[in-house]
mmCIF file of C-alpha atoms in Angstrom:
data_model
loop_
_atom_site.group_PDB
_atom_site.id
_atom_site.type_symbol
_atom_site.label_atom_id
_atom_site.label_comp_id
_atom_site.label_asym_id
_atom_site.label_seq_id
_atom_site.Cartn_x
_atom_site.Cartn_y
_atom_site.Cartn_z
ATOM 1 C CA HIS A 1 118.073 140.957 147.279
ATOM 2 C CA THR A 2 115.791 143.663 146.098
ATOM 3 C CA ARG A 3 112.249 142.948 144.914
ATOM 4 C CA GLN A 4 113.316 143.458 141.283
ATOM 5 C CA ASP A 5 116.079 140.825 141.563
ATOM 6 C CA LYS A 6 113.673 138.333 143.115
ATOM 7 C CA PHE A 7 111.246 138.903 140.258
ATOM 8 C CA ARG A 8 113.971 138.245 137.650
ATOM 9 C CA MET A 9 115.076 135.052 139.393
ATOM 10 C CA GLY A 10 111.496 133.774 139.599
ATOM 11 C CA ALA A 11 110.847 134.500 135.916
ATOM 12 C CA ALA A 12 114.052 132.687 134.926
ATOM 13 C CA GLY A 13 113.087 129.635 136.984
ATOM 14 C CA LEU A 14 109.596 129.561 135.484
ATOM 15 C CA ALA A 15 110.986 129.840 131.968
ATOM 16 C CA GLY A 16 113.394 126.962 132.613
ATOM 17 C CA ALA A 17 110.603 124.833 134.051
ATOM 18 C CA ARG A 18 108.404 125.378 131.023
ATOM 19 C CA GLY A 19 111.207 124.653 128.584
ATOM 20 C CA TRP A 20 111.468 128.154 127.114
ATOM 21 C CA ARG A 21 115.223 128.278 127.561
ATOM 22 C CA ARG A 22 117.806 125.870 126.218
ATOM 23 C CA ALA A 23 115.241 123.363 124.999
ATOM 24 C CA PRO A 24 116.792 120.658 122.805
ATOM 25 C CA PRO A 25 115.820 120.711 119.144
ATOM 26 C CA ARG A 26 113.176 118.205 118.067
ATOM 27 C CA ALA A 27 113.125 116.478 114.687
ATOM 28 C CA THR A 28 109.616 116.617 113.234
ATOM 29 C CA GLY A 29 110.210 115.625 109.634
ATOM 30 C CA LEU A 30 110.616 112.493 107.554
ATOM 31 C CA ARG A 31 112.880 111.914 104.624
ATOM 32 C CA ILE A 32 110.470 111.621 101.715
ATOM 33 C CA GLY A 33 112.496 111.386 98.553
ATOM 34 C CA GLU A 34 115.589 112.698 96.899
ATOM 35 C CA GLY A 35 116.453 116.371 96.926
ATOM 36 C CA TRP A 36 114.899 117.190 100.329
ATOM 37 C CA ARG A 37 116.966 119.144 102.813
ATOM 38 C CA SER A 38 116.585 120.234 106.401
ATOM 39 C CA ALA A 39 115.614 123.747 107.355
ATOM 40 C CA VAL A 40 115.178 125.350 110.783
ATOM 41 C CA ASP A 41 111.751 126.260 112.003
ATOM 42 C CA PRO A 42 112.165 129.298 114.295
ATOM 43 C CA ARG A 43 108.624 128.961 115.588
ATOM 44 C CA PRO A 44 108.865 129.028 119.437
ATOM 45 C CA SER A 45 107.141 126.459 121.583
ATOM 46 C CA CYS A 46 105.711 129.134 123.850
ATOM 47 C CA PRO A 47 101.949 129.563 123.022
ATOM 48 C CA ALA A 48 102.055 133.237 123.781
ATOM 49 C CA SER A 49 104.825 133.888 121.271
ATOM 50 C CA ARG A 50 103.419 132.094 118.191
ATOM 51 C CA ARG A 51 102.480 135.426 116.715
ATOM 52 C CA ARG A 52 106.211 136.011 116.249
ATOM 53 C CA TRP A 53 106.363 133.364 113.508
ATOM 54 C CA GLY A 54 108.949 134.352 110.970
ATOM 55 C CA GLY A 55 111.365 135.881 113.475
ATOM 56 C CA ARG A 56 113.805 133.968 115.649
ATOM 57 C CA SER A 57 112.948 134.236 119.309
ATOM 58 C CA SER A 58 115.684 134.387 121.900
ATOM 59 C CA TRP A 59 113.883 131.769 124.020
ATOM 60 C CA GLY A 60 112.178 129.797 121.259
ATOM 61 C CA THR A 61 112.767 126.099 120.672
ATOM 62 C CA LEU A 62 114.427 125.278 117.363
ATOM 63 C CA ARG A 63 112.598 122.488 115.518
ATOM 64 C CA THR A 64 113.688 120.679 112.373
ATOM 65 C CA VAL A 65 111.284 120.636 109.439
ATOM 66 C CA TRP A 66 111.718 119.405 105.894
ATOM 67 C CA ARG A 67 111.422 121.573 102.831
ATOM 68 C CA PRO A 68 112.364 121.202 99.174
ATOM 69 C CA ALA A 69 116.036 121.653 98.404
ATOM 70 C CA GLN A 70 115.526 124.717 96.194
ATOM 71 C CA SER A 71 113.860 126.657 99.022
ATOM 72 C CA ALA A 72 116.285 125.573 101.765
ATOM 73 C CA SER A 73 119.579 125.576 99.953
ATOM 74 C CA ALA A 74 120.950 128.244 102.261
ATOM 75 C CA ALA A 75 120.088 126.286 105.397
ATOM 76 C CA GLY A 76 123.299 124.290 105.496
ATOM 77 C CA GLY A 77 123.491 120.486 105.696
ATOM 78 C CA SER A 78 121.427 118.295 103.398
ATOM 79 C CA VAL A 79 119.849 114.886 103.823
ATOM 80 C CA SER A 80 119.647 112.716 100.705
ATOM 81 C CA VAL A 81 117.883 109.406 100.142
ATOM 82 C CA ASP A 82 119.500 106.695 98.085
ATOM 83 C CA HIS A 83 117.572 106.013 94.872
ATOM 84 C CA GLY A 84 117.982 102.253 95.163
ATOM 85 C CA GLU A 85 116.692 102.267 98.727
ATOM 86 C CA TRP A 86 113.727 104.394 97.690
ATOM 87 C CA LYS A 87 112.857 101.967 94.863
ATOM 88 C CA ARG A 88 113.124 99.047 97.279
ATOM 89 C CA VAL A 89 110.662 100.640 99.700
ATOM 90 C CA GLU A 90 108.355 101.512 96.830
ATOM 91 C CA GLY A 91 108.471 97.911 95.614
ATOM 92 C CA LEU A 92 107.635 96.585 99.083
ATOM 93 C CA THR A 93 104.661 98.924 99.330
ATOM 94 C CA GLU A 94 103.286 98.012 95.923
ATOM 95 C CA ARG A 95 103.869 94.313 96.578
ATOM 96 C CA SER A 96 101.774 94.458 99.738
ATOM 97 C CA MET A 97 99.040 96.459 98.024
ATOM 98 C CA PHE A 98 98.836 94.121 95.017
ATOM 99 C CA ALA A 99 98.818 91.039 97.247
ATOM 100 C CA ALA A 100 95.878 92.409 99.226
ATOM 101 C CA LEU A 101 94.068 93.340 96.013
ATOM 102 C CA THR A 102 94.548 89.849 94.567
ATOM 103 C CA ALA A 103 93.244 88.227 97.744
ATOM 104 C CA LEU A 104 90.189 90.482 97.635
ATOM 105 C CA LEU A 105 89.463 89.652 93.983
ATOM 106 C CA TYR A 106 89.889 85.948 94.673
ATOM 107 C CA LEU A 107 87.487 86.200 97.616
ATOM 108 C CA VAL A 108 84.900 87.956 95.457
ATOM 109 C CA GLY A 109 85.372 85.348 92.732
ATOM 110 C CA PHE A 110 84.668 82.214 94.746
ATOM 111 C CA SER A 111 82.106 83.897 97.025
ATOM 112 C CA PHE A 112 79.828 85.102 94.216
ATOM 113 C CA ARG A 113 80.561 82.301 91.727
ATOM 114 C CA LEU A 114 82.560 84.600 89.449
ATOM 115 C CA GLU A 115 85.732 82.558 89.067
ATOM 116 C CA GLY A 116 85.409 82.493 85.281
ATOM 117 C CA TYR A 117 85.284 86.275 85.062
ATOM 118 C CA MET A 118 87.812 87.008 87.810
ATOM 119 C CA GLY A 119 90.282 84.667 86.122
ATOM 120 C CA TYR A 120 90.944 87.382 83.528
ATOM 121 C CA ILE A 121 91.729 90.004 86.197
ATOM 122 C CA LEU A 122 93.687 87.961 88.759
ATOM 123 C CA PRO A 123 96.962 87.886 86.724
ATOM 124 C CA LEU A 124 97.073 91.694 86.464
ATOM 125 C CA PRO A 125 98.725 92.522 89.858
ATOM 126 C CA ILE A 126 101.535 90.008 89.287
ATOM 127 C CA ILE A 127 102.065 91.257 85.729
ATOM 128 C CA LEU A 128 102.196 94.893 86.848
ATOM 129 C CA MET A 129 104.784 94.071 89.503
ATOM 130 C CA GLY A 130 106.933 92.298 86.922
ATOM 131 C CA VAL A 131 106.712 95.181 84.459
ATOM 132 C CA ARG A 132 107.385 97.867 87.072
ATOM 133 C CA HIS A 133 110.024 96.209 89.254
ATOM 134 C CA GLY A 134 111.452 93.247 87.378
ATOM 135 C CA ALA A 135 111.097 89.484 87.228
ATOM 136 C CA ARG A 136 112.190 88.903 90.798
ATOM 137 C CA SER A 137 109.419 91.126 92.114
ATOM 138 C CA CYS A 138 106.671 89.192 90.344
ATOM 139 C CA TRP A 139 107.804 85.888 91.885
ATOM 140 C CA SER A 140 108.099 87.437 95.342
ATOM 141 C CA THR A 141 104.608 88.911 94.870
ATOM 142 C CA LEU A 142 103.305 85.437 94.018
ATOM 143 C CA ALA A 143 104.924 84.070 97.173
ATOM 144 C CA LEU A 144 103.386 86.845 99.273
ATOM 145 C CA ILE A 145 99.954 86.221 97.729
ATOM 146 C CA SER A 146 100.215 82.518 98.507
ATOM 147 C CA VAL A 147 101.147 83.228 102.136
ATOM 148 C CA LEU A 148 98.289 85.730 102.499
ATOM 149 C CA GLN A 149 95.748 83.362 100.982
ATOM 150 C CA THR A 150 97.004 80.509 103.144
ATOM 151 C CA VAL A 151 96.258 82.633 106.209
ATOM 152 C CA LEU A 152 92.871 83.847 104.932
ATOM 153 C CA PHE A 153 91.440 80.901 102.986
ATOM 154 C CA GLY A 154 93.581 77.901 103.887
ATOM 155 C CA PRO A 155 96.383 76.029 102.127
ATOM 156 C CA VAL A 156 94.086 74.229 99.650
ATOM 157 C CA ARG A 157 92.720 77.380 98.053
ATOM 158 C CA ALA A 158 96.145 79.006 98.145
ATOM 159 C CA ALA A 159 97.714 76.070 96.300
ATOM 160 C CA SER A 160 94.832 76.035 93.827
ATOM 161 C CA PHE A 161 95.370 79.733 93.090
ATOM 162 C CA VAL A 162 99.097 79.258 92.556
ATOM 163 C CA CYS A 163 98.554 76.338 90.171
ATOM 164 C CA VAL A 164 95.646 77.760 88.162
ATOM 165 C CA HIS A 165 96.380 81.513 88.080
ATOM 166 C CA GLY A 166 99.667 82.392 89.718
ATOM 167 C CA PHE A 167 102.269 80.266 87.972
ATOM 168 C CA TYR A 168 101.560 81.238 84.366
ATOM 169 C CA SER A 169 101.045 84.890 85.398
ATOM 170 C CA ALA A 170 104.550 84.976 86.887
ATOM 171 C CA VAL A 171 105.971 83.322 83.760
ATOM 172 C CA LEU A 172 104.299 85.907 81.510
ATOM 173 C CA ALA A 173 105.469 88.779 83.740
ATOM 174 C CA THR A 174 109.020 87.392 83.636
ATOM 175 C CA PHE A 175 109.046 87.389 79.828
ATOM 176 C CA TRP A 176 107.688 90.920 79.669
ATOM 177 C CA SER A 177 110.133 92.295 82.231
ATOM 178 C CA LYS A 178 113.090 90.681 80.435
ATOM 179 C CA SER A 179 111.985 92.086 77.083
ATOM 180 C CA LEU A 180 111.520 95.578 78.517
ATOM 181 C CA ALA A 181 114.853 95.451 80.347
ATOM 182 C CA GLY A 182 116.648 94.320 77.190
ATOM 183 C CA ARG A 183 115.309 96.884 74.748
ATOM 184 C CA GLY A 184 113.586 99.514 76.821
ATOM 185 C CA ASP A 185 110.421 99.465 74.712
ATOM 186 C CA ALA A 186 110.032 96.100 73.056
ATOM 187 C CA ALA A 187 109.632 96.181 69.306
ATOM 188 C CA ALA A 188 106.380 94.985 67.833
ATOM 189 C CA GLY A 189 106.170 91.480 66.429
ATOM 190 C CA ARG A 190 109.283 90.092 68.136
ATOM 191 C CA GLY A 191 108.778 86.969 70.156
ATOM 192 C CA TRP A 192 105.145 87.470 71.096
ATOM 193 C CA LEU A 193 104.061 84.112 69.665
ATOM 194 C CA ALA A 194 106.798 82.221 71.527
ATOM 195 C CA ILE A 195 105.835 83.987 74.764
ATOM 196 C CA ILE A 196 102.184 82.987 74.320
ATOM 197 C CA LEU A 197 103.077 79.343 73.621
ATOM 198 C CA VAL A 198 105.469 79.020 76.565
ATOM 199 C CA THR A 199 102.960 80.696 78.871
ATOM 200 C CA ALA A 200 100.231 78.338 77.637
ATOM 201 C CA VAL A 201 102.445 75.331 78.397
ATOM 202 C CA SER A 202 103.126 76.706 81.885
ATOM 203 C CA ARG A 203 99.380 77.068 82.426
ATOM 204 C CA VAL A 204 98.895 73.427 81.392
ATOM 205 C CA VAL A 205 101.563 72.418 83.921
ATOM 206 C CA GLY A 206 99.722 74.366 86.602
ATOM 207 C CA LEU A 207 96.394 72.753 85.687
ATOM 208 C CA VAL A 208 97.918 69.273 85.873
ATOM 209 C CA GLY A 209 99.389 70.184 89.245
ATOM 210 C CA SER A 210 95.963 71.276 90.494
ATOM 211 C CA ILE A 211 94.469 67.976 89.228
ATOM 212 C CA PHE A 212 97.049 65.967 91.179
ATOM 213 C CA LEU A 213 96.433 68.125 94.240
ATOM 214 C CA LEU A 214 92.675 67.549 94.128
ATOM 215 C CA SER A 215 93.212 63.822 93.499
ATOM 216 C CA TRP A 216 95.357 63.596 96.608
ATOM 217 C CA LEU A 217 92.836 65.549 98.695
ATOM 218 C CA ILE A 218 89.729 63.570 97.749
ATOM 219 C CA GLY A 219 91.481 60.227 97.425
ATOM 220 C CA ASP A 220 90.427 59.567 93.830
ATOM 221 C CA ASN A 221 92.210 59.531 90.471
ATOM 222 C CA ILE A 222 90.724 62.513 88.641
ATOM 223 C CA LEU A 223 93.101 62.095 85.703
ATOM 224 C CA ALA A 224 91.718 58.588 85.092
ATOM 225 C CA LEU A 225 88.201 60.034 85.055
ATOM 226 C CA ILE A 226 89.308 62.591 82.465
ATOM 227 C CA PHE A 227 90.819 59.856 80.311
ATOM 228 C CA SER A 228 87.576 57.895 80.568
ATOM 229 C CA GLY A 229 85.622 60.923 79.362
ATOM 230 C CA ILE A 230 87.978 61.376 76.402
ATOM 231 C CA GLU A 231 87.510 57.719 75.491
ATOM 232 C CA ASN A 232 83.734 58.141 75.517
ATOM 233 C CA LEU A 233 84.088 61.187 73.260
ATOM 234 C CA PHE A 234 86.130 59.136 70.802
ATOM 235 C CA GLU A 235 83.485 56.413 70.781
ATOM 236 C CA GLN A 236 80.654 58.883 70.157
ATOM 237 C CA PHE A 237 82.619 60.656 67.444
ATOM 238 C CA PHE A 238 83.335 57.438 65.546
ATOM 239 C CA SER A 239 79.732 56.308 65.843
ATOM 240 C CA VAL A 240 78.361 59.620 64.523
ATOM 241 C CA VAL A 241 80.802 59.924 61.631
ATOM 242 C CA GLY A 242 80.449 56.274 60.693
ATOM 243 C CA LEU A 243 84.109 55.373 60.848
ATOM 244 C CA PRO A 244 85.209 51.916 61.893
ATOM 245 C CA TYR A 245 85.471 51.517 65.627
ATOM 246 C CA LEU A 246 88.788 51.577 67.358
ATOM 247 C CA GLN A 247 89.792 48.844 69.687
ATOM 248 C CA PHE A 248 88.624 49.769 73.143
ATOM 249 C CA PRO A 249 89.968 50.474 75.664
ATOM 250 C CA LEU A 250 92.203 52.943 73.891
ATOM 251 C CA PRO A 251 95.918 53.078 74.726
ATOM 252 C CA THR A 252 96.827 55.341 77.622
ATOM 253 C CA GLY A 253 99.409 57.109 75.494
ATOM 254 C CA LEU A 254 96.744 58.148 72.966
ATOM 255 C CA LEU A 255 94.461 59.412 75.714
ATOM 256 C CA ALA A 256 97.276 61.345 77.396
ATOM 257 C CA THR A 257 98.357 62.902 74.089
ATOM 258 C CA THR A 258 94.774 63.929 73.331
ATOM 259 C CA PHE A 259 94.357 65.417 76.792
ATOM 260 C CA PHE A 260 97.557 67.472 76.643
ATOM 261 C CA GLY A 261 96.817 68.569 73.079
ATOM 262 C CA LEU A 262 93.357 69.836 74.016
ATOM 263 C CA ALA A 263 94.740 71.460 77.166
ATOM 264 C CA VAL A 264 97.483 73.278 75.225
ATOM 265 C CA LEU A 265 94.982 74.411 72.577
ATOM 266 C CA SER A 266 92.509 75.820 75.090
ATOM 267 C CA SER A 267 95.293 77.365 77.186
ATOM 268 C CA THR A 268 96.773 79.051 74.099
ATOM 269 C CA ALA A 269 93.445 80.721 73.329
ATOM 270 C CA TYR A 270 93.010 81.725 76.963
ATOM 271 C CA VAL A 271 96.550 83.096 77.318
ATOM 272 C CA ALA A 272 96.195 85.025 74.033
ATOM 273 C CA ILE A 273 93.162 86.847 75.446
ATOM 274 C CA ILE A 274 95.034 87.534 78.695
ATOM 275 C CA TYR A 275 98.085 88.669 76.718
ATOM 276 C CA TYR A 276 96.343 91.265 74.576
ATOM 277 C CA MET A 277 94.074 92.493 77.349
ATOM 278 C CA HIS A 278 96.885 93.119 79.841
ATOM 279 C CA ALA A 279 99.276 94.402 77.175
ATOM 280 C CA SER A 280 96.786 97.173 76.460
ATOM 281 C CA VAL A 281 96.495 97.903 80.206
ATOM 282 C CA VAL A 282 100.288 98.123 80.590
ATOM 283 C CA TYR A 283 100.585 100.386 77.540
ATOM 284 C CA LYS A 284 97.784 102.722 78.601
ATOM 285 C CA THR A 285 98.967 103.027 82.200
ATOM 286 C CA SER A 286 102.742 103.195 81.826
ATOM 287 C CA GLY A 287 103.418 103.681 78.105
ATOM 288 C CA LYS A 288 105.603 100.563 77.968
ATOM 289 C CA ARG A 289 105.306 98.358 74.900
ATOM 290 C CA VAL A 290 105.599 94.635 75.412
ATOM 291 C CA PRO A 291 106.153 92.328 72.422
ATOM 292 C CA MET A 292 102.978 92.292 70.361
ATOM 293 C CA PRO A 293 101.901 91.971 66.723
ATOM 294 C CA ALA A 294 102.179 95.038 64.525
ATOM 295 C CA PHE A 295 98.452 95.233 63.836
ATOM 296 C CA PHE A 296 97.650 95.182 67.543
ATOM 297 C CA GLU A 297 100.193 97.898 68.262
ATOM 298 C CA SER A 298 98.693 100.048 65.517
ATOM 299 C CA ARG A 299 95.306 99.616 67.172
ATOM 300 C CA LEU A 300 96.747 100.757 70.484
ATOM 301 C CA ASN A 301 98.422 103.791 68.934
ATOM 302 C CA ARG A 302 95.300 104.839 67.089
ATOM 303 C CA ARG A 303 93.703 107.847 68.724
ATOM 304 C CA ARG A 304 89.980 108.111 68.867
ATOM 305 C CA PRO A 305 88.474 111.285 67.376
ATOM 306 C CA LEU A 306 87.054 113.893 69.709
ATOM 307 C CA GLY A 307 83.447 113.418 70.673
ATOM 308 C CA VAL A 308 83.509 109.625 70.216
#
């Protein structure tokens, strides 16, 4: 062989060793939504030839990148993402994010003695998941929150959260998601009072469940202590008003009826505040109208003047 032939053979071997010839294509993109298609990146892998970007090199490695469909329509094959699969992944991501946010708010609440204030914010992640992804998502979010709080704070605090905050929040989110799925944007003044009452009853059920849970943990009958307090209130009330005394001890049925009546009344007021506060948040963030009174909807639709 001549010196020139030896030089060509050595250059070819060096190019093959460095991967400049016949290098397999490498996929460097991810499918990120509908309407994205694959295009070919002619940029060679050789560092000395990167200045030739834009032209196809005879020895360059072909790499796959991802560009919008309108700019790569002439590239050939397309890769599409199913809309249902994309919504499922989006729901999983938001569920994880909202569960972590709820655990953080709950930690701040019982660490800094702010449970009374955080109680108005804790239902929001579950409600948003129900409005955005349906009733099933809000219940699965509640289950994920309970698992996360069991790991972080223990089963007692997790069960307390589910009974006091989680159960009625999931019930309210279920009603809202059903109303939005049935009519798109729910009309004002249709069923809002029934939703508030049913949600208040579900909150009472959760509170009674938390009372039984605490009674089992500490080994004492907390419900009997509550009934005893109600009986003392009756005695003081009759003595102040001057009415004839009732026969004490009072019947258990009367005490239980009084307890559940007061619990439903206080829960109705509490749920009404939660209802209107989070209905305004849902309307301002997503534009969706849940069932609400006409006067409250007019307040939401009212635009503030400039400069106010």
